[in-house]
Coordinates of C-alpha atoms and ligand atoms in Angstrom, one line a residue:
M1 CA 39.4 -84.4 52.1
K2 CA 37.7 -86.1 54.7
K3 CA 38.6 -84.7 58.2
A4 CA 38.2 -86.7 61.4
P5 CA 37.3 -84.4 64.2
S6 CA 40.0 -84.8 67.0
G7 CA 38.8 -86.2 70.6
A8 CA 39.3 -82.5 72.2
I9 CA 37.4 -81.0 69.6
Q10 CA 34.5 -83.8 70.1
Q11 CA 34.6 -83.0 73.8
R12 CA 34.2 -79.4 73.2
F13 CA 31.6 -79.9 70.7
R14 CA 29.5 -82.2 73.0
S15 CA 29.9 -79.5 75.5
A16 CA 28.4 -76.8 73.0
L17 CA 25.6 -79.2 72.6
R18 CA 25.1 -79.7 76.1
Q19 CA 25.2 -75.7 76.5
A20 CA 22.7 -75.3 74.1
E21 CA 20.3 -77.8 75.4
H22 CA 20.9 -76.0 78.9
S23 CA 20.2 -72.6 77.5
C24 CA 16.7 -74.1 76.2
H25 CA 15.7 -75.5 79.5
E26 CA 16.8 -71.9 81.0
G27 CA 13.9 -70.6 79.2
A28 CA 15.6 -69.0 76.2
N29 CA 13.2 -70.7 74.0
A30 CA 10.3 -68.9 72.6
F31 CA 8.6 -72.2 72.0
P32 CA 8.6 -74.1 75.2
G33 CA 9.4 -77.8 75.0
R34 CA 11.4 -77.4 71.7
G35 CA 15.0 -76.4 71.1
K36 CA 16.9 -79.5 72.1
A37 CA 20.1 -80.0 70.3
G38 CA 19.6 -84.0 70.0
P39 CA 21.8 -86.5 71.5
P40 CA 25.5 -86.2 71.3
I41 CA 27.2 -87.4 68.1
S42 CA 28.9 -90.8 68.4
E43 CA 32.7 -90.8 68.2
R44 CA 32.6 -93.6 65.8
G45 CA 29.9 -92.1 63.7
A46 CA 31.5 -88.9 63.5
R47 CA 35.1 -90.2 62.3
E48 CA 33.2 -92.1 59.6
M49 CA 31.1 -89.2 58.3
E50 CA 31.8 -86.3 56.3
R51 CA 30.8 -83.3 58.3
Y52 CA 28.6 -80.7 56.7
V53 CA 28.2 -77.4 58.9
I54 CA 25.6 -74.8 58.1
L55 CA 25.6 -71.3 59.6
G56 CA 22.1 -70.0 59.9
S57 CA 18.9 -71.9 60.1
G58 CA 16.7 -69.4 57.7
A59 CA 15.3 -70.6 54.5
A60 CA 18.5 -70.9 52.8
G61 CA 20.4 -73.0 55.7
K62 CA 17.4 -75.2 56.3
R63 CA 16.7 -76.0 52.6
A64 CA 20.4 -76.8 52.2
A65 CA 20.3 -79.0 55.1
E66 CA 17.4 -81.0 53.7
M67 CA 19.2 -81.3 50.4
I68 CA 22.3 -82.6 51.7
R69 CA 20.6 -85.1 54.1
K70 CA 18.6 -86.3 51.3
G71 CA 21.3 -86.6 48.9
K72 CA 23.8 -88.1 51.5
P73 CA 21.8 -89.8 54.0
D74 CA 25.2 -91.0 55.8
A75 CA 26.6 -87.4 56.2
E76 CA 26.6 -85.7 59.3
V77 CA 24.8 -82.5 58.9
L78 CA 25.1 -79.7 61.8
L79 CA 23.0 -76.8 61.7
I80 CA 23.8 -73.9 63.9
S81 CA 21.8 -70.8 64.6
D82 CA 22.1 -67.8 67.0
E83 CA 18.5 -67.4 67.6
P84 CA 17.2 -69.5 70.5
D85 CA 14.3 -71.1 68.2
P86 CA 14.7 -70.2 64.6
F87 CA 11.8 -72.2 63.6
Y88 CA 9.2 -69.8 62.7
F89 CA 7.9 -68.0 59.5
R90 CA 9.9 -64.9 59.8
P91 CA 7.7 -63.0 57.1
M92 CA 4.9 -63.5 59.2
L93 CA 5.9 -61.2 61.9
G94 CA 3.9 -58.4 60.8
E95 CA 0.8 -60.3 60.8
F96 CA 1.7 -61.8 64.2
L97 CA 1.7 -58.2 65.5
A98 CA -1.2 -57.3 63.6
R99 CA -3.6 -60.1 64.9
G100 CA -1.9 -60.5 68.3
M101 CA -1.0 -63.9 67.4
K102 CA 0.6 -66.5 69.7
T103 CA 4.1 -67.8 68.8
E104 CA 2.7 -71.1 68.3
Q105 CA 0.7 -70.0 65.3
I106 CA 3.8 -68.8 63.4
R107 CA 6.1 -71.8 64.2
S108 CA 7.0 -73.9 61.2
R109 CA 7.4 -77.7 61.5
D110 CA 10.8 -77.2 60.2
R111 CA 12.7 -78.8 63.4
E112 CA 10.6 -82.0 63.4
K113 CA 11.2 -82.3 59.6
L114 CA 15.0 -81.7 60.0
E115 CA 15.4 -83.8 62.8
A116 CA 13.3 -86.7 61.1
L117 CA 16.1 -86.6 58.4
G118 CA 18.8 -86.8 60.9
V119 CA 20.2 -82.9 61.0
R120 CA 21.6 -82.0 64.1
I121 CA 20.5 -78.8 65.3
L122 CA 22.4 -76.3 67.6
T123 CA 20.6 -73.3 68.5
G124 CA 21.4 -70.1 70.9
V125 CA 25.0 -70.3 69.5
R126 CA 26.7 -67.7 67.4
A127 CA 29.7 -68.5 65.0
T128 CA 32.5 -66.1 65.7
S129 CA 34.8 -66.7 63.1
V130 CA 35.5 -69.2 60.3
S131 CA 39.3 -70.5 59.1
A132 CA 39.1 -71.3 55.5
K133 CA 42.7 -72.9 56.0
K134 CA 42.0 -75.0 59.0
Q135 CA 38.4 -75.8 57.9
E136 CA 37.2 -74.7 61.4
V137 CA 34.3 -72.7 62.8
A138 CA 34.9 -70.9 66.1
L139 CA 31.7 -70.6 68.3
A140 CA 30.9 -68.1 70.9
G141 CA 32.2 -69.3 74.1
G142 CA 35.4 -70.8 72.6
D143 CA 34.3 -74.1 71.0
R144 CA 35.7 -75.1 67.5
I145 CA 34.0 -77.3 65.1
R146 CA 35.7 -78.8 61.9
F147 CA 34.0 -79.2 58.7
D148 CA 34.4 -80.6 55.4
R149 CA 32.0 -78.2 53.7
L150 CA 30.6 -75.3 55.2
L151 CA 27.6 -73.2 54.3
V152 CA 27.4 -69.3 55.4
A153 CA 23.5 -68.7 55.6
T154 CA 23.5 -65.9 58.1
G155 CA 21.2 -63.7 56.7
R156 CA 20.7 -59.8 57.0
K157 CA 19.6 -57.5 59.6
T158 CA 18.9 -53.9 60.1
A159 CA 21.9 -52.0 60.5
R160 CA 22.4 -50.2 64.1
P161 CA 22.7 -46.4 63.3
K162 CA 25.4 -44.7 64.9
M163 CA 23.1 -42.1 66.6
A164 CA 22.5 -41.2 70.2
G165 CA 19.2 -42.6 71.7
T166 CA 19.0 -46.0 69.8
D167 CA 19.3 -47.8 73.0
A168 CA 16.4 -45.7 74.8
R169 CA 13.2 -47.7 75.8
G170 CA 10.9 -47.6 73.0
V171 CA 13.5 -47.7 70.2
V172 CA 13.1 -51.1 68.3
F173 CA 14.1 -53.1 65.1
L174 CA 12.2 -56.1 63.7
D175 CA 14.3 -58.6 62.4
A176 CA 13.5 -61.8 64.5
L177 CA 10.6 -63.1 66.8
E178 CA 12.3 -61.7 70.1
D179 CA 12.0 -58.3 68.5
A180 CA 8.5 -58.8 67.6
L181 CA 7.7 -59.9 71.3
K182 CA 9.5 -56.7 72.5
I183 CA 7.4 -54.6 70.2
A184 CA 4.3 -56.2 71.1
A185 CA 5.0 -55.6 74.8
L186 CA 5.9 -52.0 74.1
A187 CA 2.9 -51.3 71.7
K188 CA 0.6 -52.1 74.8
G189 CA 1.2 -48.8 76.3
A190 CA 1.7 -46.7 73.2
S191 CA -0.4 -44.6 71.1
S192 CA 2.0 -43.5 68.3
A193 CA 4.7 -45.0 66.3
V194 CA 7.3 -43.6 63.8
V195 CA 9.0 -46.3 61.4
V196 CA 12.2 -45.3 59.5
G197 CA 12.8 -46.9 56.1
S198 CA 11.1 -48.3 53.3
S199 CA 12.3 -52.0 53.7
I200 CA 9.8 -55.0 53.5
P201 CA 10.2 -55.4 57.5
A202 CA 9.1 -51.5 57.9
L203 CA 5.7 -52.4 55.9
D204 CA 5.4 -55.5 57.9
V205 CA 5.7 -53.6 61.2
L206 CA 3.4 -50.9 60.1
R207 CA 0.7 -53.6 59.4
G208 CA 1.4 -54.7 63.0
L209 CA 1.2 -51.5 64.6
R210 CA -1.9 -50.3 62.8
G211 CA -3.6 -53.6 63.8
Q212 CA -2.8 -52.6 67.4
G213 CA -4.3 -49.3 66.7
L214 CA -1.2 -47.1 66.9
A215 CA -1.1 -44.0 65.0
C216 CA 1.7 -44.1 62.6
T217 CA 4.0 -42.2 60.7
L218 CA 6.7 -43.6 58.1
L219 CA 9.6 -41.8 57.0
V220 CA 10.9 -42.5 53.6
P221 CA 14.2 -41.4 52.9
E222 CA 13.9 -41.5 49.1
E223 CA 11.5 -39.6 46.8
R224 CA 9.4 -42.5 46.5
F225 CA 9.1 -46.4 47.6
W226 CA 12.2 -48.3 46.2
P227 CA 13.5 -46.6 43.2
G228 CA 15.2 -48.8 40.8
V229 CA 12.7 -51.5 41.8
L230 CA 9.2 -50.4 42.0
D231 CA 8.3 -48.0 39.4
S232 CA 6.3 -44.6 40.1
V233 CA 3.2 -46.1 39.2
A234 CA 3.6 -49.1 41.5
S235 CA 4.9 -46.6 44.3
S236 CA 1.9 -44.4 44.2
I237 CA -0.6 -47.2 44.3
L238 CA 1.4 -48.5 47.4
E239 CA 1.3 -45.0 49.0
K240 CA -2.5 -44.6 48.4
R241 CA -2.9 -48.0 50.2
L242 CA -0.9 -46.8 53.1
S243 CA -2.8 -43.6 53.4
Q244 CA -6.0 -45.8 53.3
E245 CA -4.4 -47.3 56.5
K246 CA -4.4 -43.7 57.8
I247 CA -0.5 -44.1 57.8
D248 CA 1.2 -40.7 57.5
V249 CA 3.9 -41.2 54.8
L250 CA 6.8 -38.5 54.7
K251 CA 8.8 -39.0 51.5
S252 CA 12.2 -37.5 51.1
T253 CA 12.3 -37.4 54.9
G254 CA 15.0 -39.2 57.2
L255 CA 15.7 -39.5 60.8
R256 CA 17.8 -36.6 62.2
E257 CA 17.6 -37.2 66.0
I258 CA 16.4 -39.4 68.5
L259 CA 14.9 -37.5 71.5
S260 CA 14.8 -39.3 74.9
A261 CA 14.9 -38.5 78.6
D262 CA 15.8 -40.8 81.4
G263 CA 16.4 -43.5 79.0
R264 CA 12.9 -43.2 77.4
L265 CA 12.1 -42.2 74.0
E266 CA 10.1 -39.1 73.7
G267 CA 10.3 -38.3 69.9
V268 CA 12.3 -37.6 66.8
T269 CA 13.3 -34.7 64.7
T270 CA 13.1 -35.3 61.0
T271 CA 15.7 -34.4 58.4
A272 CA 12.9 -31.8 57.1
G273 CA 13.2 -30.1 60.5
D274 CA 9.9 -31.4 62.0
R275 CA 9.7 -32.6 65.5
I276 CA 7.4 -35.8 66.2
R277 CA 6.4 -37.0 69.5
T278 CA 6.2 -40.9 69.6
D279 CA 6.1 -43.8 71.9
L280 CA 7.6 -46.1 69.6
L281 CA 10.6 -45.7 67.1
V282 CA 11.2 -48.6 64.7
L283 CA 14.4 -48.4 62.6
A284 CA 13.6 -50.6 59.7
A285 CA 16.6 -49.8 57.3
P286 CA 19.1 -50.3 55.7
Q287 CA 19.5 -53.9 56.0
V288 CA 23.0 -55.4 56.1
A289 CA 24.6 -59.0 55.7
H290 CA 25.3 -60.7 58.9
L291 CA 29.0 -61.2 58.2
D292 CA 30.8 -59.9 61.0
F293 CA 32.5 -63.2 61.8
L294 CA 34.2 -63.4 58.4
D295 CA 37.7 -62.0 57.8
P296 CA 37.6 -59.8 54.7
A297 CA 41.2 -60.9 54.0
E298 CA 39.9 -64.4 53.7
F299 CA 36.6 -64.1 51.8
A300 CA 35.5 -61.7 49.1
L301 CA 33.1 -59.4 51.1
D302 CA 31.0 -56.9 49.5
R303 CA 27.4 -56.3 50.3
G304 CA 27.5 -60.0 50.7
V305 CA 29.8 -63.0 50.5
V306 CA 30.4 -62.8 46.9
V307 CA 29.9 -66.4 45.4
D308 CA 29.8 -68.0 41.9
D309 CA 26.8 -69.4 40.2
S310 CA 27.4 -72.9 42.1
L311 CA 27.3 -70.4 45.3
R312 CA 30.9 -71.3 46.2
T313 CA 33.0 -68.6 47.8
R314 CA 36.6 -68.2 47.0
H315 CA 37.3 -71.2 49.0
E316 CA 36.5 -74.8 47.4
T317 CA 34.7 -76.1 50.4
I318 CA 32.9 -72.9 51.6
F319 CA 29.6 -71.9 50.2
A320 CA 27.2 -69.1 50.8
A321 CA 23.4 -68.8 50.2
G322 CA 20.6 -66.4 51.1
D323 CA 20.4 -62.9 52.3
A324 CA 24.2 -63.1 53.2
A325 CA 25.2 -64.1 49.7
Q326 CA 26.0 -62.0 46.7
A327 CA 25.4 -64.1 43.7
P328 CA 25.5 -63.7 40.0
L329 CA 22.3 -63.0 37.9
A330 CA 21.1 -65.4 35.3
D331 CA 22.1 -63.2 32.4
G332 CA 25.8 -63.0 34.0
K333 CA 26.0 -59.1 33.8
A334 CA 26.4 -58.7 37.7
T335 CA 26.8 -60.3 41.1
V336 CA 24.5 -58.7 43.3
P337 CA 22.7 -59.3 46.9
Q338 CA 19.0 -61.0 45.9
P339 CA 17.5 -60.9 49.3
G340 CA 14.1 -62.4 49.9
W341 CA 12.7 -65.6 51.3
L342 CA 12.2 -67.4 48.0
N343 CA 15.5 -66.4 46.7
A344 CA 17.3 -67.7 49.8
W345 CA 15.3 -71.0 49.7
R346 CA 16.3 -71.4 46.0
Q347 CA 20.0 -70.6 46.9
G348 CA 20.0 -73.2 49.8
N349 CA 18.6 -75.7 47.2
V350 CA 21.4 -75.1 44.7
A351 CA 24.1 -74.9 47.5
G352 CA 23.1 -77.8 49.2
R353 CA 23.2 -79.8 45.9
N354 CA 26.8 -78.5 44.8
M355 CA 28.0 -79.2 48.5
I356 CA 27.4 -83.0 48.0
G357 CA 29.1 -83.0 44.7
K358 CA 26.1 -82.6 42.5
E359 CA 26.2 -80.0 39.7
A360 CA 23.8 -77.0 40.1
A361 CA 23.8 -73.6 38.6
Y362 CA 22.1 -70.7 40.3
K363 CA 20.3 -68.5 37.8
G364 CA 19.3 -65.5 39.8
V365 CA 16.6 -63.1 38.8
L366 CA 16.3 -59.7 40.8
S367 CA 12.9 -59.7 42.5
L368 CA 11.0 -58.3 45.2
R369 CA 7.9 -60.1 46.8
M370 CA 5.8 -58.9 49.4
K371 CA 2.5 -58.0 50.8
A372 CA 1.8 -54.3 51.9
F373 CA -1.3 -54.9 53.9
D374 CA -3.5 -57.0 51.5
L375 CA -1.6 -55.8 48.3
D376 CA 0.5 -58.5 46.8
V377 CA 3.5 -56.8 45.0
V378 CA 6.0 -58.6 42.7
C379 CA 8.8 -56.8 40.8
L380 CA 11.3 -58.7 38.7
G381 CA 14.4 -58.1 36.8
L382 CA 14.7 -54.7 35.1
S383 CA 11.5 -53.3 36.8
D384 CA 12.0 -49.7 37.1
P385 CA 14.5 -49.0 33.9
S386 CA 16.0 -45.9 32.9
P387 CA 14.5 -44.8 29.7
G388 CA 16.6 -45.7 26.6
P389 CA 16.4 -46.5 22.7
T390 CA 16.8 -50.3 23.5
V391 CA 14.1 -50.4 26.3
R392 CA 10.2 -50.9 25.9
E393 CA 7.9 -50.9 28.7
E394 CA 4.2 -52.3 28.2
S395 CA 1.2 -51.8 30.9
G396 CA -1.7 -52.8 28.7
G397 CA -5.2 -51.1 29.9
Y398 CA -3.9 -49.8 33.1
P399 CA -5.7 -48.2 34.9
Y400 CA -8.7 -50.6 35.4
E401 CA -11.7 -48.5 36.5
E402 CA -13.1 -51.2 38.8
L403 CA -9.8 -52.8 39.6
P404 CA -8.0 -49.6 40.9
H405 CA -5.4 -51.5 42.8
I406 CA -4.0 -53.7 40.0
Y407 CA -1.2 -52.7 37.9
K408 CA 1.0 -54.9 35.8
K409 CA 4.2 -54.0 33.6
L410 CA 6.4 -55.8 31.4
T411 CA 9.8 -54.4 30.3
Y412 CA 11.5 -55.5 27.3
E413 CA 15.3 -54.8 26.7
K414 CA 16.6 -55.1 23.1
G415 CA 13.3 -57.0 22.2
R416 CA 13.5 -59.6 25.3
V417 CA 11.5 -59.8 28.4
A418 CA 13.9 -58.3 31.1
G419 CA 11.7 -57.1 33.9
A420 CA 8.1 -57.0 35.4
V421 CA 5.9 -55.3 37.9
F422 CA 3.0 -56.7 39.5
V423 CA 0.6 -55.1 42.0
G424 CA -2.7 -56.4 43.3
D425 CA -2.9 -59.2 41.1
V426 CA 0.2 -61.6 40.7
A427 CA -1.0 -64.6 38.8
E428 CA 1.3 -64.6 36.1
A429 CA 4.6 -63.6 37.9
G430 CA 6.0 -67.1 38.1
K431 CA 5.4 -67.5 34.3
V432 CA 7.0 -64.0 33.5
E433 CA 10.1 -64.9 35.8
H434 CA 10.6 -68.0 33.6
W435 CA 10.6 -65.9 30.4
I436 CA 13.0 -63.3 32.2
R437 CA 15.4 -66.1 33.3
Q438 CA 15.3 -67.6 29.9
G439 CA 15.5 -64.2 28.0
F440 CA 12.6 -65.0 25.9
T441 CA 11.5 -62.6 22.9
V442 CA 7.7 -61.6 23.0
D443 CA 7.0 -64.4 20.3
Q444 CA 8.2 -66.8 22.5
C445 CA 5.8 -65.9 25.4
E446 CA 2.5 -67.7 25.9
K447 CA -0.1 -65.4 24.3
K448 CA -3.0 -66.3 26.7
V449 CA -0.7 -65.6 29.6
L450 CA 0.1 -62.2 28.0
D451 CA -3.6 -61.4 27.2
Q452 CA -4.5 -62.2 30.9
M453 CA -2.0 -60.0 32.2
F454 CA -3.0 -56.9 30.4
Q455 CA -6.8 -57.6 30.6
P456 CA -7.0 -58.5 34.2
R457 CA -10.9 -58.8 33.8
I458 CA -10.8 -61.5 31.3
I459 CA -9.5 -64.7 32.8
T460 CA -7.9 -66.8 30.1
A461 CA -5.4 -68.8 32.0
P462 CA -7.0 -69.2 35.2
A463 CA -4.7 -72.0 36.7
L464 CA -1.6 -69.7 37.0
G465 CA -1.2 -69.3 40.7
A466 CA -1.3 -67.2 43.8
L467 CA 1.6 -65.8 46.0
C468 CA 2.0 -67.5 49.4
P469 CA 1.6 -65.2 52.1
V470 CA 4.6 -66.3 53.9
C471 CA 7.5 -67.0 51.4
K472 CA 5.7 -65.3 48.4
F473 CA 6.3 -68.8 46.3
Q474 CA 4.0 -68.7 43.4
I475 CA 1.8 -71.8 44.1
Q476 CA 0.1 -73.4 41.1
V477 CA -3.8 -73.1 41.7
G478 CA -5.7 -76.0 39.6
E479 CA -8.6 -75.3 37.8
G480 CA -10.6 -77.3 40.4
E481 CA -9.6 -75.2 43.3
R482 CA -12.4 -73.3 44.9
E483 CA -12.8 -70.3 47.2
G484 CA -12.0 -71.1 50.8
E485 CA -10.0 -73.8 50.2
I486 CA -6.9 -74.6 52.3
V487 CA -3.7 -75.2 50.6
T488 CA -0.1 -75.9 51.7
C489 CA 2.7 -74.1 50.4
P490 CA 5.3 -76.7 48.8
A491 CA 8.1 -74.2 49.7
C492 CA 7.9 -73.2 53.1
G493 CA 4.9 -75.6 54.3
F494 CA 2.5 -73.0 55.4
E495 CA -1.2 -73.5 55.2
F496 CA -3.4 -70.9 53.8
R497 CA -6.7 -70.2 52.2
L498 CA -7.6 -69.3 48.8
E499 CA -9.7 -66.1 48.2
Q500 CA -11.0 -65.2 44.8
M501 CA -10.7 -61.7 43.7
P502 CA -13.3 -59.6 41.8
N503 CA -11.4 -60.6 38.5
G504 CA -11.6 -64.3 39.3
V505 CA -8.0 -64.7 40.1
F506 CA -7.2 -66.4 43.4
R507 CA -5.1 -64.8 46.0
A508 CA -3.7 -66.7 49.2
V509 CA -4.5 -65.3 52.9
A510 CA -3.2 -66.6 56.2
A511 CA -5.8 -69.2 57.3
G512 CA -7.5 -68.9 60.6
Ligands
FAD1 C1 9.5 -58.8 59.4 C2 10.1 -59.4 58.2 C3 9.1 -59.7 56.9 C4 9.8 -60.2 55.7 N1 8.8 -60.3 54.8 C5 9.3 -60.7 53.5 C6 8.5 -61.0 52.4 O1 7.4 -60.5 52.5 N2 9.0 -61.3 51.3 C7 10.2 -61.9 51.2 O2 10.7 -62.2 50.3 N3 11.0 -61.8 52.4 C8 10.5 -61.1 53.5 N4 11.7 -61.2 54.5 C9 12.8 -61.6 54.3 C10 13.1 -62.8 54.6 O3 12.6 -63.3 55.7 C11 14.7 -63.2 54.3 O4 14.9 -62.8 52.8 C12 14.8 -64.5 54.6 O5 14.7 -65.1 55.8 C13 16.3 -64.9 54.3 O6 16.7 -66.2 54.4 P1 18.1 -66.5 54.9 O7 18.1 -68.0 55.1 O8 19.1 -65.9 54.2 O9 18.3 -65.9 56.4 P2 17.5 -65.7 57.7 O10 16.3 -66.1 57.6 O11 17.8 -64.2 58.0 O12 18.4 -66.6 58.6 C14 19.6 -66.4 59.0 C15 19.8 -66.9 60.3 O13 21.2 -67.0 60.8 C16 21.3 -66.6 62.2 N5 22.8 -65.8 62.5 C17 23.2 -64.9 61.9 N6 24.5 -64.6 62.4 C18 24.9 -65.9 62.8 C19 25.8 -66.3 63.4 N7 27.2 -65.6 63.3 N8 26.1 -67.7 63.9 C20 24.9 -68.4 63.8 N9 23.9 -67.8 63.5 C21 23.8 -66.7 62.8 C22 20.2 -65.3 62.2 O14 20.1 -65.0 63.4 C23 19.0 -66.2 61.6 O15 18.3 -66.9 62.4 C24 11.0 -60.7 55.7 C25 12.0 -60.2 57.0 C26 11.5 -59.6 58.0 C27 12.3 -59.5 59.2

């Protein structure tokens, strides 16, 4: 099983490391002073060690690298990313724009943490193909790296529409820090923006652009936000929140044409036939997995790389995790993409363990965790079901007069908890996710948690948790915790401040 890299490959590999170092010194790095790939690996060490290669250094890749090095301190772990410096909090990009933050303020400490564990990091280098047979990854520039185990954790990005004008100045996407920097620069001379799509990045960029004072229009191609995920009540609360922010939401309306002159954006026409003048156009949907380097003849590719519950692809030595993967749900009914920071982190955890020979099963629950301006939103499992004789929904005393933004719903299917929606107060979401994963009947659910969920004015189980503003991990908030306290998220390491809502439940807001 163990493969010793040849001398020639070692040579090329070292040159790839040098190239990466060079590109960082050339200023490709958004965080000056960071981004070194580390010293060249020693010939002797490399021959003796098993090599784990991870493509993508987002939540999934980083977590897997950590798990592998912790479980196998002698293994060589190489993390490769095409971003010049991927160590920042991606879900903070909207806040970064809204508050005009510096890149340092959204930097994570992951590089230091991983380097301290001995993980080799190669940035600014793209994988161009994978050969399962040769156990080799090809990199842009022609270098090839052999692996004993490979993890594909290359995430998703916004699809580039086949439409004239997408290359005009003023047309942008928001997938990465470099996009946010571009948007920040363009927003300075702009007064209006059109955002297309109802993805999480779309809502994030709206937050950013409203923070910069731009007049914003959102084109939502569907009749409401995320049908099948957000139900109609939650969608209308979200819509109201956006209209409070003076965002013009045009539902059932898509983009027909980009209008530009001399390479500059001038406006758009919509599928409803309207013509809107705008300085900035943000294309924020649909999101597609980053998998152009995998051969469909070698891998089962659907809306992600199809994996089993150990997150293994059809090849024994190749795994996939995070937004690029398509993994089975806990109930075994379907294999679906489960995008989102926390799912990626959890999948990285499971994949990392399986890659070093420990047995771990991924039990996925469909979920959406986000913040629309200050509104926390969590949808779990069967959150917007089609009506049927076996489906029952419960939303307690909603609407609550003095808490109009709070909405919570449980869905039962055949008597078992199958889904949930939380808007405005997500304190019980972590508990409910556990119930869904376990397929609990209502009798198995903790009564005081159910009581609190449906009577949000009466706190019966105060120590349930707040949502991390970055990764949306459900953080346990102890009874001793106080308003204003600074807490560190155990999943992503972000530091945030606790704020108490009118009903006494805590929510987390970015500190500073
Ligand atoms: C603006 C914004 C806001 C978001 N807000 C939220 C939120 O509120 N809640 C939430 O749950 N999620 C949110 N997300 C989504 C979340 O960031 C992702 O779900 C999460 O980062 C996925 O992690 P990942 O490890 O699978 O992939 P990613 O974090 O996407 O990392 C993949 C990495 O692989 C790199 N890569 C791609 N192809 C190659 C290649 N061929 N070779 C080498 N490297 C490659 C990519 O450039 C990237 O650096 C947001 C995303 C954006 C863009």
